[in-house]
């Protein structure tokens, strides 16, 4: 068992190192990216030999994340400290100053949209994902686990998209498209049960 753990740590270290080297290059190096992810996958497979199919991959993912965090901390400690640049003071716009009340409402509306609209869209899409998996005959525990891992990632992705996209039309189209696809999938899978 110790050999598999050491092999898993070595593969994870090599995978993180290859991905770091690919990230540092100015031009994307697909061979390094592929090698890095193959080594990370090999590490997870190696860890699955230590504690079984259920706990082993979880230990492998934890090992990869810890090695990546150690690499990030080491890189941050060795990076030169940049001198802060002075920021020019902001000048008020010539069209008049916006009221604090209006700016507060705009910020509050954005936060509410990110939290609630993104939450509702994430719940709808992950429910549709769960129903599609159930209709396809996926084992219940695996389906539930996949859905539980997908939910925070979908919500975070939608929140980031809603928060950073400056095009309101693309926000509406993405959210309406996601809602429409989720609704269609839910209706189709509900009729199958």
mmCIF file of C-alpha atoms in Angstrom:
data_model
loop_
_atom_site.group_PDB
_atom_site.id
_atom_site.type_symbol
_atom_site.label_atom_id
_atom_site.label_comp_id
_atom_site.label_asym_id
_atom_site.label_seq_id
_atom_site.Cartn_x
_atom_site.Cartn_y
_atom_site.Cartn_z
ATOM 1 C CA UNK A 1 0.000 0.000 0.000
ATOM 2 C CA UNK A 2 2.879 2.399 0.754
ATOM 3 C CA UNK A 3 4.229 1.940 -2.780
ATOM 4 C CA UNK A 4 0.875 2.999 -4.276
ATOM 5 C CA UNK A 5 0.770 6.063 -2.006
ATOM 6 C CA UNK A 6 4.310 7.084 -2.941
ATOM 7 C CA UNK A 7 3.531 6.502 -6.607
ATOM 8 C CA UNK A 8 0.377 8.611 -6.239
ATOM 9 C CA UNK A 9 2.321 11.447 -4.601
ATOM 10 C CA UNK A 10 5.018 11.291 -7.272
ATOM 11 C CA UNK A 11 2.509 11.316 -10.123
ATOM 12 C CA UNK A 12 0.562 14.183 -8.518
ATOM 13 C CA UNK A 13 3.751 16.201 -8.075
ATOM 14 C CA UNK A 14 4.771 15.542 -11.679
ATOM 15 C CA UNK A 15 1.292 16.425 -12.946
ATOM 16 C CA UNK A 16 1.138 19.689 -11.015
ATOM 17 C CA UNK A 17 4.669 20.506 -12.175
ATOM 18 C CA UNK A 18 3.813 19.851 -15.833
ATOM 19 C CA UNK A 19 0.659 21.962 -15.594
ATOM 20 C CA UNK A 20 2.656 24.740 -13.934
ATOM 21 C CA UNK A 21 5.269 24.647 -16.698
ATOM 22 C CA UNK A 22 2.505 24.764 -19.331
ATOM 23 C CA UNK A 23 0.961 27.752 -17.542
ATOM 24 C CA UNK A 24 4.289 29.630 -17.357
ATOM 25 C CA UNK A 25 4.910 29.447 -21.111
ATOM 26 C CA UNK A 26 3.894 32.360 -23.286
ATOM 27 C CA UNK A 27 2.552 30.005 -25.963
ATOM 28 C CA UNK A 28 0.191 27.209 -24.951
ATOM 29 C CA UNK A 29 1.955 23.852 -24.874
ATOM 30 C CA UNK A 30 -0.671 21.160 -25.403
ATOM 31 C CA UNK A 31 1.755 18.279 -24.847
ATOM 32 C CA UNK A 32 2.588 19.608 -21.369
ATOM 33 C CA UNK A 33 -1.089 20.128 -20.564
ATOM 34 C CA UNK A 34 -1.973 16.589 -21.648
ATOM 35 C CA UNK A 35 0.999 15.103 -19.785
ATOM 36 C CA UNK A 36 0.036 17.045 -16.653
ATOM 37 C CA UNK A 37 -3.566 15.861 -16.664
ATOM 38 C CA UNK A 38 -2.583 12.279 -17.488
ATOM 39 C CA UNK A 39 -0.187 12.288 -14.510
ATOM 40 C CA UNK A 40 -2.900 13.722 -12.244
ATOM 41 C CA UNK A 41 -5.319 11.030 -13.436
ATOM 42 C CA UNK A 42 -2.616 8.400 -12.859
ATOM 43 C CA UNK A 43 -2.192 9.706 -9.339
ATOM 44 C CA UNK A 44 -5.906 9.368 -8.627
ATOM 45 C CA UNK A 45 -5.921 5.830 -10.049
ATOM 46 C CA UNK A 46 -2.887 5.000 -7.914
ATOM 47 C CA UNK A 47 -4.635 6.296 -4.800
ATOM 48 C CA UNK A 48 -7.672 4.171 -5.652
ATOM 49 C CA UNK A 49 -5.437 1.122 -5.134
ATOM 50 C CA UNK A 50 -4.816 2.161 -1.515
ATOM 51 C CA UNK A 51 -8.314 2.628 -0.098
ATOM 52 C CA UNK A 52 -10.733 1.204 -2.610
ATOM 53 C CA UNK A 53 -12.752 2.697 -5.400
ATOM 54 C CA UNK A 54 -14.806 4.919 -3.111
ATOM 55 C CA UNK A 55 -12.230 6.509 -0.769
ATOM 56 C CA UNK A 56 -9.105 6.203 -2.909
ATOM 57 C CA UNK A 57 -9.993 8.760 -5.588
ATOM 58 C CA UNK A 58 -11.090 11.197 -2.872
ATOM 59 C CA UNK A 59 -7.684 10.812 -1.191
ATOM 60 C CA UNK A 60 -6.011 11.263 -4.577
ATOM 61 C CA UNK A 61 -7.893 14.492 -5.263
ATOM 62 C CA UNK A 62 -7.015 15.787 -1.790
ATOM 63 C CA UNK A 63 -3.347 14.923 -2.407
ATOM 64 C CA UNK A 64 -3.327 16.719 -5.779
ATOM 65 C CA UNK A 65 -5.002 19.798 -4.291
ATOM 66 C CA UNK A 66 -2.573 19.898 -1.351
ATOM 67 C CA UNK A 67 0.437 19.589 -3.660
ATOM 68 C CA UNK A 68 -0.973 22.350 -5.889
ATOM 69 C CA UNK A 69 -1.564 24.579 -2.840
ATOM 70 C CA UNK A 70 1.982 23.983 -1.609
ATOM 71 C CA UNK A 71 3.256 24.865 -5.092
ATOM 72 C CA UNK A 72 1.199 28.071 -5.152
ATOM 73 C CA UNK A 73 2.401 29.064 -1.673
ATOM 74 C CA UNK A 74 6.020 28.332 -2.658
ATOM 75 C CA UNK A 75 5.634 30.367 -5.835
ATOM 76 C CA UNK A 76 4.076 33.245 -3.892
ATOM 77 C CA UNK A 77 6.855 33.221 -1.303
ATOM 78 C CA UNK A 78 9.556 33.317 -4.001
ATOM 79 C CA UNK A 79 7.889 35.976 -6.171
ATOM 80 C CA UNK A 80 9.416 39.438 -6.028
ATOM 81 C CA UNK A 81 7.356 42.057 -4.246
ATOM 82 C CA UNK A 82 6.145 44.688 -6.674
ATOM 83 C CA UNK A 83 6.100 48.312 -5.692
ATOM 84 C CA UNK A 84 2.585 49.677 -5.505
ATOM 85 C CA UNK A 85 1.830 52.280 -8.108
ATOM 86 C CA UNK A 86 0.163 55.471 -7.115
ATOM 87 C CA UNK A 87 -3.412 55.767 -8.241
ATOM 88 C CA UNK A 88 -4.650 59.067 -9.594
ATOM 89 C CA UNK A 89 -7.660 60.420 -7.704
ATOM 90 C CA UNK A 90 -10.989 59.905 -9.442
ATOM 91 C CA UNK A 91 -12.600 62.909 -11.042
ATOM 92 C CA UNK A 92 -16.354 63.330 -10.952
ATOM 93 C CA UNK A 93 -18.105 62.866 -14.284
ATOM 94 C CA UNK A 94 -19.054 66.097 -16.066
ATOM 95 C CA UNK A 95 -22.703 65.027 -16.399
ATOM 96 C CA UNK A 96 -23.335 65.391 -12.685
ATOM 97 C CA UNK A 97 -22.824 63.077 -9.800
ATOM 98 C CA UNK A 98 -25.102 60.065 -9.399
ATOM 99 C CA UNK A 99 -26.938 59.808 -6.131
ATOM 100 C CA UNK A 100 -25.775 57.403 -3.471
ATOM 101 C CA UNK A 101 -29.298 55.953 -3.369
ATOM 102 C CA UNK A 102 -29.162 55.045 -7.088
ATOM 103 C CA UNK A 103 -25.702 53.455 -6.804
ATOM 104 C CA UNK A 104 -26.839 51.470 -3.762
ATOM 105 C CA UNK A 105 -29.899 50.148 -5.597
ATOM 106 C CA UNK A 106 -27.789 49.172 -8.594
ATOM 107 C CA UNK A 107 -25.341 47.252 -6.399
ATOM 108 C CA UNK A 108 -28.161 45.609 -4.433
ATOM 109 C CA UNK A 109 -29.925 44.582 -7.637
ATOM 110 C CA UNK A 110 -26.733 43.056 -9.004
ATOM 111 C CA UNK A 111 -26.103 41.072 -5.830
ATOM 112 C CA UNK A 112 -29.702 39.851 -5.713
ATOM 113 C CA UNK A 113 -29.521 38.823 -9.378
ATOM 114 C CA UNK A 114 -26.262 36.974 -8.832
ATOM 115 C CA UNK A 115 -27.498 35.182 -5.746
ATOM 116 C CA UNK A 116 -31.129 34.393 -6.563
ATOM 117 C CA UNK A 117 -31.307 34.212 -10.351
ATOM 118 C CA UNK A 118 -28.076 32.214 -10.459
ATOM 119 C CA UNK A 119 -29.338 29.989 -7.636
ATOM 120 C CA UNK A 120 -32.653 29.269 -9.356
ATOM 121 C CA UNK A 121 -30.951 28.568 -12.696
ATOM 122 C CA UNK A 122 -28.403 26.277 -10.999
ATOM 123 C CA UNK A 123 -31.129 24.366 -9.155
ATOM 124 C CA UNK A 124 -33.142 23.949 -12.366
ATOM 125 C CA UNK A 125 -30.181 22.773 -14.437
ATOM 126 C CA UNK A 126 -28.894 20.363 -11.773
ATOM 127 C CA UNK A 127 -32.385 18.946 -11.219
ATOM 128 C CA UNK A 128 -32.586 18.340 -14.965
ATOM 129 C CA UNK A 129 -29.143 16.710 -14.836
ATOM 130 C CA UNK A 130 -30.298 14.414 -12.027
ATOM 131 C CA UNK A 131 -33.471 13.445 -13.891
ATOM 132 C CA UNK A 132 -31.563 12.750 -17.102
ATOM 133 C CA UNK A 133 -29.149 10.532 -15.166
ATOM 134 C CA UNK A 134 -32.029 8.686 -13.510
ATOM 135 C CA UNK A 135 -33.816 8.177 -16.818
ATOM 136 C CA UNK A 136 -30.573 6.940 -18.397
ATOM 137 C CA UNK A 137 -30.340 4.266 -15.673
ATOM 138 C CA UNK A 138 -27.433 5.739 -13.710
ATOM 139 C CA UNK A 139 -26.942 4.261 -10.252
ATOM 140 C CA UNK A 140 -28.749 6.467 -7.695
ATOM 141 C CA UNK A 141 -25.799 7.259 -5.407
ATOM 142 C CA UNK A 142 -23.495 8.103 -8.318
ATOM 143 C CA UNK A 143 -26.195 10.257 -9.886
ATOM 144 C CA UNK A 144 -26.790 12.104 -6.619
ATOM 145 C CA UNK A 145 -23.047 12.617 -6.084
ATOM 146 C CA UNK A 146 -22.587 13.963 -9.605
ATOM 147 C CA UNK A 147 -25.488 16.361 -9.122
ATOM 148 C CA UNK A 148 -24.220 17.538 -5.728
ATOM 149 C CA UNK A 149 -20.776 18.284 -7.150
ATOM 150 C CA UNK A 150 -22.246 19.955 -10.246
ATOM 151 C CA UNK A 151 -24.555 22.305 -8.320
ATOM 152 C CA UNK A 152 -21.974 24.580 -6.636
ATOM 153 C CA UNK A 153 -19.873 24.668 -9.793
ATOM 154 C CA UNK A 154 -22.832 25.651 -11.981
ATOM 155 C CA UNK A 155 -23.953 28.260 -9.451
ATOM 156 C CA UNK A 156 -20.437 29.699 -9.156
ATOM 157 C CA UNK A 157 -20.059 29.782 -12.943
ATOM 158 C CA UNK A 158 -23.398 31.530 -13.393
ATOM 159 C CA UNK A 159 -22.672 33.990 -10.577
ATOM 160 C CA UNK A 160 -19.326 34.858 -12.144
ATOM 161 C CA UNK A 161 -20.886 35.235 -15.580
ATOM 162 C CA UNK A 162 -23.731 37.422 -14.282
ATOM 163 C CA UNK A 163 -21.364 39.526 -12.200
ATOM 164 C CA UNK A 164 -18.678 40.147 -14.806
ATOM 165 C CA UNK A 165 -20.493 40.166 -18.132
ATOM 166 C CA UNK A 166 -21.161 43.706 -19.272
ATOM 167 C CA UNK A 167 -23.613 42.657 -21.992
ATOM 168 C CA UNK A 168 -27.121 42.437 -20.506
ATOM 169 C CA UNK A 169 -28.484 40.711 -23.615
ATOM 170 C CA UNK A 170 -26.001 37.836 -23.322
ATOM 171 C CA UNK A 171 -26.877 37.422 -19.629
ATOM 172 C CA UNK A 172 -30.577 37.152 -20.422
ATOM 173 C CA UNK A 173 -29.990 34.813 -23.372
ATOM 174 C CA UNK A 174 -27.776 32.470 -21.347
ATOM 175 C CA UNK A 175 -30.190 32.350 -18.398
ATOM 176 C CA UNK A 176 -33.260 31.910 -20.626
ATOM 177 C CA UNK A 177 -31.497 29.249 -22.692
ATOM 178 C CA UNK A 178 -30.458 27.363 -19.564
ATOM 179 C CA UNK A 179 -33.995 27.597 -18.175
ATOM 180 C CA UNK A 180 -35.525 26.432 -21.477
ATOM 181 C CA UNK A 181 -33.148 23.466 -21.834
ATOM 182 C CA UNK A 182 -33.702 22.486 -18.188
ATOM 183 C CA UNK A 183 -37.486 22.739 -18.581
ATOM 184 C CA UNK A 184 -37.487 20.611 -21.736
ATOM 185 C CA UNK A 185 -35.282 17.977 -20.101
ATOM 186 C CA UNK A 186 -37.449 17.906 -16.988
ATOM 187 C CA UNK A 187 -40.667 17.555 -18.990
ATOM 188 C CA UNK A 188 -39.219 14.776 -21.158
ATOM 189 C CA UNK A 189 -37.764 12.840 -18.240
ATOM 190 C CA UNK A 190 -40.903 13.258 -16.073
ATOM 191 C CA UNK A 191 -43.053 11.744 -18.808
ATOM 192 C CA UNK A 192 -40.694 8.781 -18.983
ATOM 193 C CA UNK A 193 -41.274 7.936 -15.289
#
